[in-house]
Short mmCIF file of C-alpha atoms and ligand atoms in Angstrom, two decimals:
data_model
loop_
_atom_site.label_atom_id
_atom_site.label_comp_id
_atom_site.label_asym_id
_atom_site.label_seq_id
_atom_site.Cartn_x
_atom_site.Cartn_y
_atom_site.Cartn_z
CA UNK A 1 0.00 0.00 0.00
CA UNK A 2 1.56 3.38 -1.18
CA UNK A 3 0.49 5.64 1.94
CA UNK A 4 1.19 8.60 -0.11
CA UNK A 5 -2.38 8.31 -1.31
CA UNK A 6 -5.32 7.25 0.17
CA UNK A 7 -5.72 3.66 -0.39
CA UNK A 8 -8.36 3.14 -3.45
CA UNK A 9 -9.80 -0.17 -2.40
CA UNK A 10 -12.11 1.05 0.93
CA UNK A 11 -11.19 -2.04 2.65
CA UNK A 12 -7.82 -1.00 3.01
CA UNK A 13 -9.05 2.08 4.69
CA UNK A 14 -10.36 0.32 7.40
CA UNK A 15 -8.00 -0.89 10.79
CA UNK A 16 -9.19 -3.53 12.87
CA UNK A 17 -8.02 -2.64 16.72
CA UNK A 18 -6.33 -6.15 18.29
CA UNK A 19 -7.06 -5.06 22.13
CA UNK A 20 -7.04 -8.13 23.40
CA UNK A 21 -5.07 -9.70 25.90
CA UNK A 22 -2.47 -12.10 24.40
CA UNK A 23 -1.53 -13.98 21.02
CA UNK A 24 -3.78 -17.09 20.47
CA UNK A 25 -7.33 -14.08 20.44
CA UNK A 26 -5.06 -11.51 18.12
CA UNK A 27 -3.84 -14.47 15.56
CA UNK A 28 -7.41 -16.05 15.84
CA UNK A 29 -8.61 -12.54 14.75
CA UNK A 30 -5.90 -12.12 12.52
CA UNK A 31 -6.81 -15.37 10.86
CA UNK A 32 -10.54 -14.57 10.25
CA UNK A 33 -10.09 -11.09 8.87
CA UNK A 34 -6.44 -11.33 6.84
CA UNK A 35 -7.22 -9.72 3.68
CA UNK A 36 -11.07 -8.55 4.67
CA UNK A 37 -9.13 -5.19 5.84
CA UNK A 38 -6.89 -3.27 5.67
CA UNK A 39 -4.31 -3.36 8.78
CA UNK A 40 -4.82 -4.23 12.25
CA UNK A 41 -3.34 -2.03 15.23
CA UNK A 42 -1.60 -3.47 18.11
CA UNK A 43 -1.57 -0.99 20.94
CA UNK A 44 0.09 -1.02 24.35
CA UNK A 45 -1.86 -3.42 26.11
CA UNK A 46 -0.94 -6.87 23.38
CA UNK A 47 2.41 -5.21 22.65
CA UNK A 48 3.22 -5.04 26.51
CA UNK A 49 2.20 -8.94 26.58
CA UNK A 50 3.41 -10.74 23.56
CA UNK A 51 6.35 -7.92 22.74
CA UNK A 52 7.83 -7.67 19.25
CA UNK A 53 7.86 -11.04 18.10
CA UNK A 54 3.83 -10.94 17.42
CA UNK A 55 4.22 -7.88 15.31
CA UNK A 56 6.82 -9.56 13.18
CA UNK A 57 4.86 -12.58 12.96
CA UNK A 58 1.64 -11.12 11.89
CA UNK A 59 3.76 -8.56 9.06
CA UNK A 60 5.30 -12.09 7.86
CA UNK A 61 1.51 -13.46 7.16
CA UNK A 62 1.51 -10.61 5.00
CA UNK A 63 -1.21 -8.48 7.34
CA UNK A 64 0.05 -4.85 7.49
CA UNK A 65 1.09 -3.33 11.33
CA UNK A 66 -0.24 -0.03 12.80
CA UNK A 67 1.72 0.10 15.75
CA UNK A 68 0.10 2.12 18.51
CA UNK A 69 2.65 3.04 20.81
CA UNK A 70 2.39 6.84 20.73
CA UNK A 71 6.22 7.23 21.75
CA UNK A 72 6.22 10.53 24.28
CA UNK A 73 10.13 11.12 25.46
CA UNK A 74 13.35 12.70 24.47
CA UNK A 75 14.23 13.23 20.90
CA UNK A 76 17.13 11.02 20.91
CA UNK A 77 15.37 8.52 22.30
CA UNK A 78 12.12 8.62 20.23
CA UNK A 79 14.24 8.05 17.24
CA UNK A 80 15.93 5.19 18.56
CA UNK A 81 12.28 3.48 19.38
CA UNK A 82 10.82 4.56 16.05
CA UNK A 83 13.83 2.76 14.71
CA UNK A 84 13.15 -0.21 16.67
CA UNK A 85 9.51 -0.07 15.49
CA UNK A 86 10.21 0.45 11.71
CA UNK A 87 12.28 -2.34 11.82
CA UNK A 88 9.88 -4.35 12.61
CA UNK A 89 8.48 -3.84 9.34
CA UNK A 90 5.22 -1.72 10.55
CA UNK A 91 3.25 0.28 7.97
CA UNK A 92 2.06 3.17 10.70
CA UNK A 93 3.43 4.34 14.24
CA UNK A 94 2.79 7.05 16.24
CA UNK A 95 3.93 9.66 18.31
CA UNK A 96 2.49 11.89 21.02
CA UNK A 97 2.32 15.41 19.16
CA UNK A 98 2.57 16.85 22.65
CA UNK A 99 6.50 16.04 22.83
CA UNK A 100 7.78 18.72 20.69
CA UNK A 101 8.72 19.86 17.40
CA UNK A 102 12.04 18.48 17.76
CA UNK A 103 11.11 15.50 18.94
CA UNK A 104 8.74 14.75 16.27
CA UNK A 105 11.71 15.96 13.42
CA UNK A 106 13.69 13.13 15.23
CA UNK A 107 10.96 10.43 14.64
CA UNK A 108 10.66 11.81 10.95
CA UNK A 109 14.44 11.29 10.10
CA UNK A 110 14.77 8.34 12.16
CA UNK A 111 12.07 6.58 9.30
CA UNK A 112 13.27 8.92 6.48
CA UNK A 113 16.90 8.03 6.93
CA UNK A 114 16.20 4.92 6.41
CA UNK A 115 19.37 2.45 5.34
CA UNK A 116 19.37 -0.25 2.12
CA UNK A 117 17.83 -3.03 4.59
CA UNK A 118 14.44 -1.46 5.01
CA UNK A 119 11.98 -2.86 2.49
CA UNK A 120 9.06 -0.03 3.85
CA UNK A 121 8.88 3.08 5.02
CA UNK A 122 6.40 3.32 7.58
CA UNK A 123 4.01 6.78 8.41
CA UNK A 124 4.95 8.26 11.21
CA UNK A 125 1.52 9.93 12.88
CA UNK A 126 1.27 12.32 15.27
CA UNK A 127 -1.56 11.97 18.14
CA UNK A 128 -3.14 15.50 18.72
CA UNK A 129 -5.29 15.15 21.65
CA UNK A 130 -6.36 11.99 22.93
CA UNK A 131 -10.08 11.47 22.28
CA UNK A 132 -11.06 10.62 26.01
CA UNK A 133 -9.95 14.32 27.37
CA UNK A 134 -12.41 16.88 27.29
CA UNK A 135 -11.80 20.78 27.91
CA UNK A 136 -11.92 20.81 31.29
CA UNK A 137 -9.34 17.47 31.56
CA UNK A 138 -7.06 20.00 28.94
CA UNK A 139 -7.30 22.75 31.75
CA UNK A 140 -6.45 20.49 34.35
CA UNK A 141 -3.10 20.08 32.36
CA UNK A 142 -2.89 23.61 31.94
CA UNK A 143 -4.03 23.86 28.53
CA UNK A 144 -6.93 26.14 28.08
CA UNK A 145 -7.86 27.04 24.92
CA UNK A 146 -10.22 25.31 23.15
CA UNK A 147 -10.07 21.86 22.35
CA UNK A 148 -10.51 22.35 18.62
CA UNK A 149 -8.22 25.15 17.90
CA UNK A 150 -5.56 22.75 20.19
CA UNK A 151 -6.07 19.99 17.74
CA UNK A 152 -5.62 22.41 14.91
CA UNK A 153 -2.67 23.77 16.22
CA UNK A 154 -1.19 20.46 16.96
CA UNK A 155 -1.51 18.99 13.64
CA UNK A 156 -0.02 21.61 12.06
CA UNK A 157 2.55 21.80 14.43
CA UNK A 158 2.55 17.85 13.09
CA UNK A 159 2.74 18.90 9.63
CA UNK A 160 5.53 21.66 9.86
CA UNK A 161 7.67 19.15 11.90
CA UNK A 162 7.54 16.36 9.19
CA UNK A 163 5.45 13.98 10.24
CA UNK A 164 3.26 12.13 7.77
CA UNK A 165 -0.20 13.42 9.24
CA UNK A 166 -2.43 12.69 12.82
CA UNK A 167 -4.24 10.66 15.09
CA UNK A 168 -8.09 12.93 15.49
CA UNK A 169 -11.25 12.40 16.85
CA UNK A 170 -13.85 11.76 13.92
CA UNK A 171 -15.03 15.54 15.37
CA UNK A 172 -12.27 17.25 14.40
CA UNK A 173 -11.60 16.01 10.68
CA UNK A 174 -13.66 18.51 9.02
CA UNK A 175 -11.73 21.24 10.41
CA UNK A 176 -7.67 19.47 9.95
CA UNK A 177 -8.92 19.32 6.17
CA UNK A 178 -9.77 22.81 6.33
CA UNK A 179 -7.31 24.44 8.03
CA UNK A 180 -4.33 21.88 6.51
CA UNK A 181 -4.82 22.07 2.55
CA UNK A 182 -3.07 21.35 -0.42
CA UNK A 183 -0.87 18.73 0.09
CA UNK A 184 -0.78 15.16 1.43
CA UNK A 185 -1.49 14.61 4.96
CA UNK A 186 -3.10 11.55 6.75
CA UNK A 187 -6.08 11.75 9.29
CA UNK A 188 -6.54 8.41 11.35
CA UNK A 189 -9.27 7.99 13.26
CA UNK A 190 -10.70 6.08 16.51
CA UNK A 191 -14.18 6.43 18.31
CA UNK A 192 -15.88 4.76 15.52
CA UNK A 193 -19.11 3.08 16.12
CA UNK A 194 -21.62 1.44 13.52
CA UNK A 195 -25.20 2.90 14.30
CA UNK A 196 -25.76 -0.76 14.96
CA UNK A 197 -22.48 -1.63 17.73
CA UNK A 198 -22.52 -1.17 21.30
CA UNK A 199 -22.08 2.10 22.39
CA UNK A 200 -20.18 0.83 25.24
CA UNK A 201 -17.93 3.73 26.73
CA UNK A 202 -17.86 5.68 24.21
CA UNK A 203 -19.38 9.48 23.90
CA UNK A 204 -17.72 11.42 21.28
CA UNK A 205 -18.43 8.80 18.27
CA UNK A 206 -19.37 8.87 14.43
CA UNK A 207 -19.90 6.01 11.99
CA UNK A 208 -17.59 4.91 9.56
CA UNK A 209 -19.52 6.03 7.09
CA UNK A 210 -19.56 9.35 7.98
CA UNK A 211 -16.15 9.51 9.09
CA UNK A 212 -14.70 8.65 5.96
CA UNK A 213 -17.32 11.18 4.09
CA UNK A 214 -15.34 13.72 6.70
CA UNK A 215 -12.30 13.14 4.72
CA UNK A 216 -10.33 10.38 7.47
CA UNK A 217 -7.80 8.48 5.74
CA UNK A 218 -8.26 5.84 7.88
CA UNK A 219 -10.95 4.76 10.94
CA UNK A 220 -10.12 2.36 13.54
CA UNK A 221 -12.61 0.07 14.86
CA UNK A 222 -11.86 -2.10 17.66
CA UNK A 223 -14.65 -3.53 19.77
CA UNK A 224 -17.84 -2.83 17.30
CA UNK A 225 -16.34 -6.17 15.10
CA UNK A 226 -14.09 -7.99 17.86
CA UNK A 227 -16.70 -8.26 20.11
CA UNK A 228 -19.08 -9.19 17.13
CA UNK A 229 -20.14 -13.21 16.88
CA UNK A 230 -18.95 -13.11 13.33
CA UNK A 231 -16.36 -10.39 12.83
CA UNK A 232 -15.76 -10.94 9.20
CA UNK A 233 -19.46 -9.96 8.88
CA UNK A 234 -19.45 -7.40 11.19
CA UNK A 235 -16.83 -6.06 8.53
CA UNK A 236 -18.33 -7.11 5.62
CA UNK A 237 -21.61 -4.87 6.95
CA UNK A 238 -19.45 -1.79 7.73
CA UNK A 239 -17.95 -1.58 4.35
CA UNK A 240 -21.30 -1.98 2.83
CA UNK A 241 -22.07 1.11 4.74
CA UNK A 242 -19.05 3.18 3.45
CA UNK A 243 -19.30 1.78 -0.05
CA UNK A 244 -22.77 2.66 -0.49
CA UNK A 245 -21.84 6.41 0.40
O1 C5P B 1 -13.82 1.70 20.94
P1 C5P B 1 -13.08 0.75 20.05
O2 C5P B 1 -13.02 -0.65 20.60
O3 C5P B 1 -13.55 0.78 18.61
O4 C5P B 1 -11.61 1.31 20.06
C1 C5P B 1 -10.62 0.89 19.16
C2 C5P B 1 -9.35 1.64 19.38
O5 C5P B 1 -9.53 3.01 19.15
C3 C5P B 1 -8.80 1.49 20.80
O6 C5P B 1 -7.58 0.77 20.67
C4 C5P B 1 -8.55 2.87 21.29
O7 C5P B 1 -7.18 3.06 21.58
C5 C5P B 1 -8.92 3.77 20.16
N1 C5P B 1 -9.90 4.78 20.57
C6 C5P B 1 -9.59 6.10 20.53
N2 C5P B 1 -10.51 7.04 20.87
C7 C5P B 1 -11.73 6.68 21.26
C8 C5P B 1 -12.06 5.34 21.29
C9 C5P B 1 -11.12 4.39 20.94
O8 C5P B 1 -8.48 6.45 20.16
N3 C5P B 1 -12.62 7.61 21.58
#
């Protein structure tokens, strides 16, 4: 998949969340949606169990890796861990937007500067701010200007730093397109819910449908299909939804 464009086929738009606890549920889901979508995200909880070894064993069934670590530290060490994760032969990581310019120019290069060995380059994202804060969580950090124009300001922070676009509530999408124009820049997006999924915790959701008719490059959905009976047909129904957009 050429991640300088938004990926043509819809199913390839579409990331299947692998929160689950260890290797035998993530391979069994692995196994009955290879090739249904497009990439499936392994975040801290299954990376914290099963380590690296799982990532490089579901990239050698040929499944692509979004690898949700959102690295948040030093520069210098940033780089060395995006290193470590592009290695591994991952097609997306992230980074916490809130670290810095610099330290987000560090995680560019250390993917961009890439030697003869690597085979992909992977897009580095930056998360803006994390969907379950709300203003009054931003003021407790001492941030207090509005959530939107933080997002805003983040991603373009994002953009002028060199990363390959953001990590956004479905809310905010509308507004990253129009503030950030012109050129190529990736919105990924989480809190998606099918009108006919679970709720469950969630508050600030959209559909797939209407997050991709936002302009997201990308949705995440974790629980709304792994939770499902049949997953493959939970997918099959959600891209039924998009394609009929
Ligand atoms: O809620 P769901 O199970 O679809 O979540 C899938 C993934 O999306 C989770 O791994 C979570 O990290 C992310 N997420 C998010 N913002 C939300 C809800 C979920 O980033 N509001």
């Amino acid at each position: 998949m050429n991640l300088n464009s938004t990926p043509s086929n819809i199913k390839d738009r579409l990331i299947i969340a692998l929160d689950v606890p260890g290797r035998d549920d993530a391979l069994r889901l692995v196994d009955s949606l290879g090739g249904a979508v497009g990439m499936f995200k392994i975040g801290s909880q299954l990376f914290t169990a099963e380590g690296p070894q799982l990532v490089r064993e579901i990239v050698s069934a040929g499944e692509r890796v979004f690898l949700d670590l959102k690295f948040h530290d030093i520069p210098n060490t940033v780089a060395g861990a995006v290193e470590s994760a592009a290695r591994l032969g991952v097609s997306i990581l992230n980074v916490h937007t809130l670290g810095g310019s610099e330290m987000m120019r560090a995680a560019s290069h250390a993917v961009g500067d890439r030697g003869l060995l690597w085979i992909t380059r992977p897009a580095v994202l930056g998360v803006t701010v994390l969907t379950s804060m709300d203003k009054a969580d931003l003021a407790d950090v001492g941030i207090t200007s509005e959530l939107s124009s933080e997002v805003v300001r983040l991603a373009t922070l994002a953009r002028d730093s060199g990363l390959d676009g953001i990590v956004a509530s479905p809310h905010e999408i509308r507004l990253i397109r129009e503030c950030i124009t012109a050129e190529r820049f990736i919105i990924l997006t989480a809190g998606i819910r099918p009108e006919w999924a679970e709720k469950g915790d969630q508050k600030r959701i959209a559909t797939p449908a209407s997050a991709i008719r936002d302009g997201a490059d990308f949705i995440v959905i974790g629980r709304a299909v792994t939770d499902s009976p049949d997953p493959r047909a939970a997918v099959a129904r959600i891209l039924d939804e998009i394609s009929a957009l």
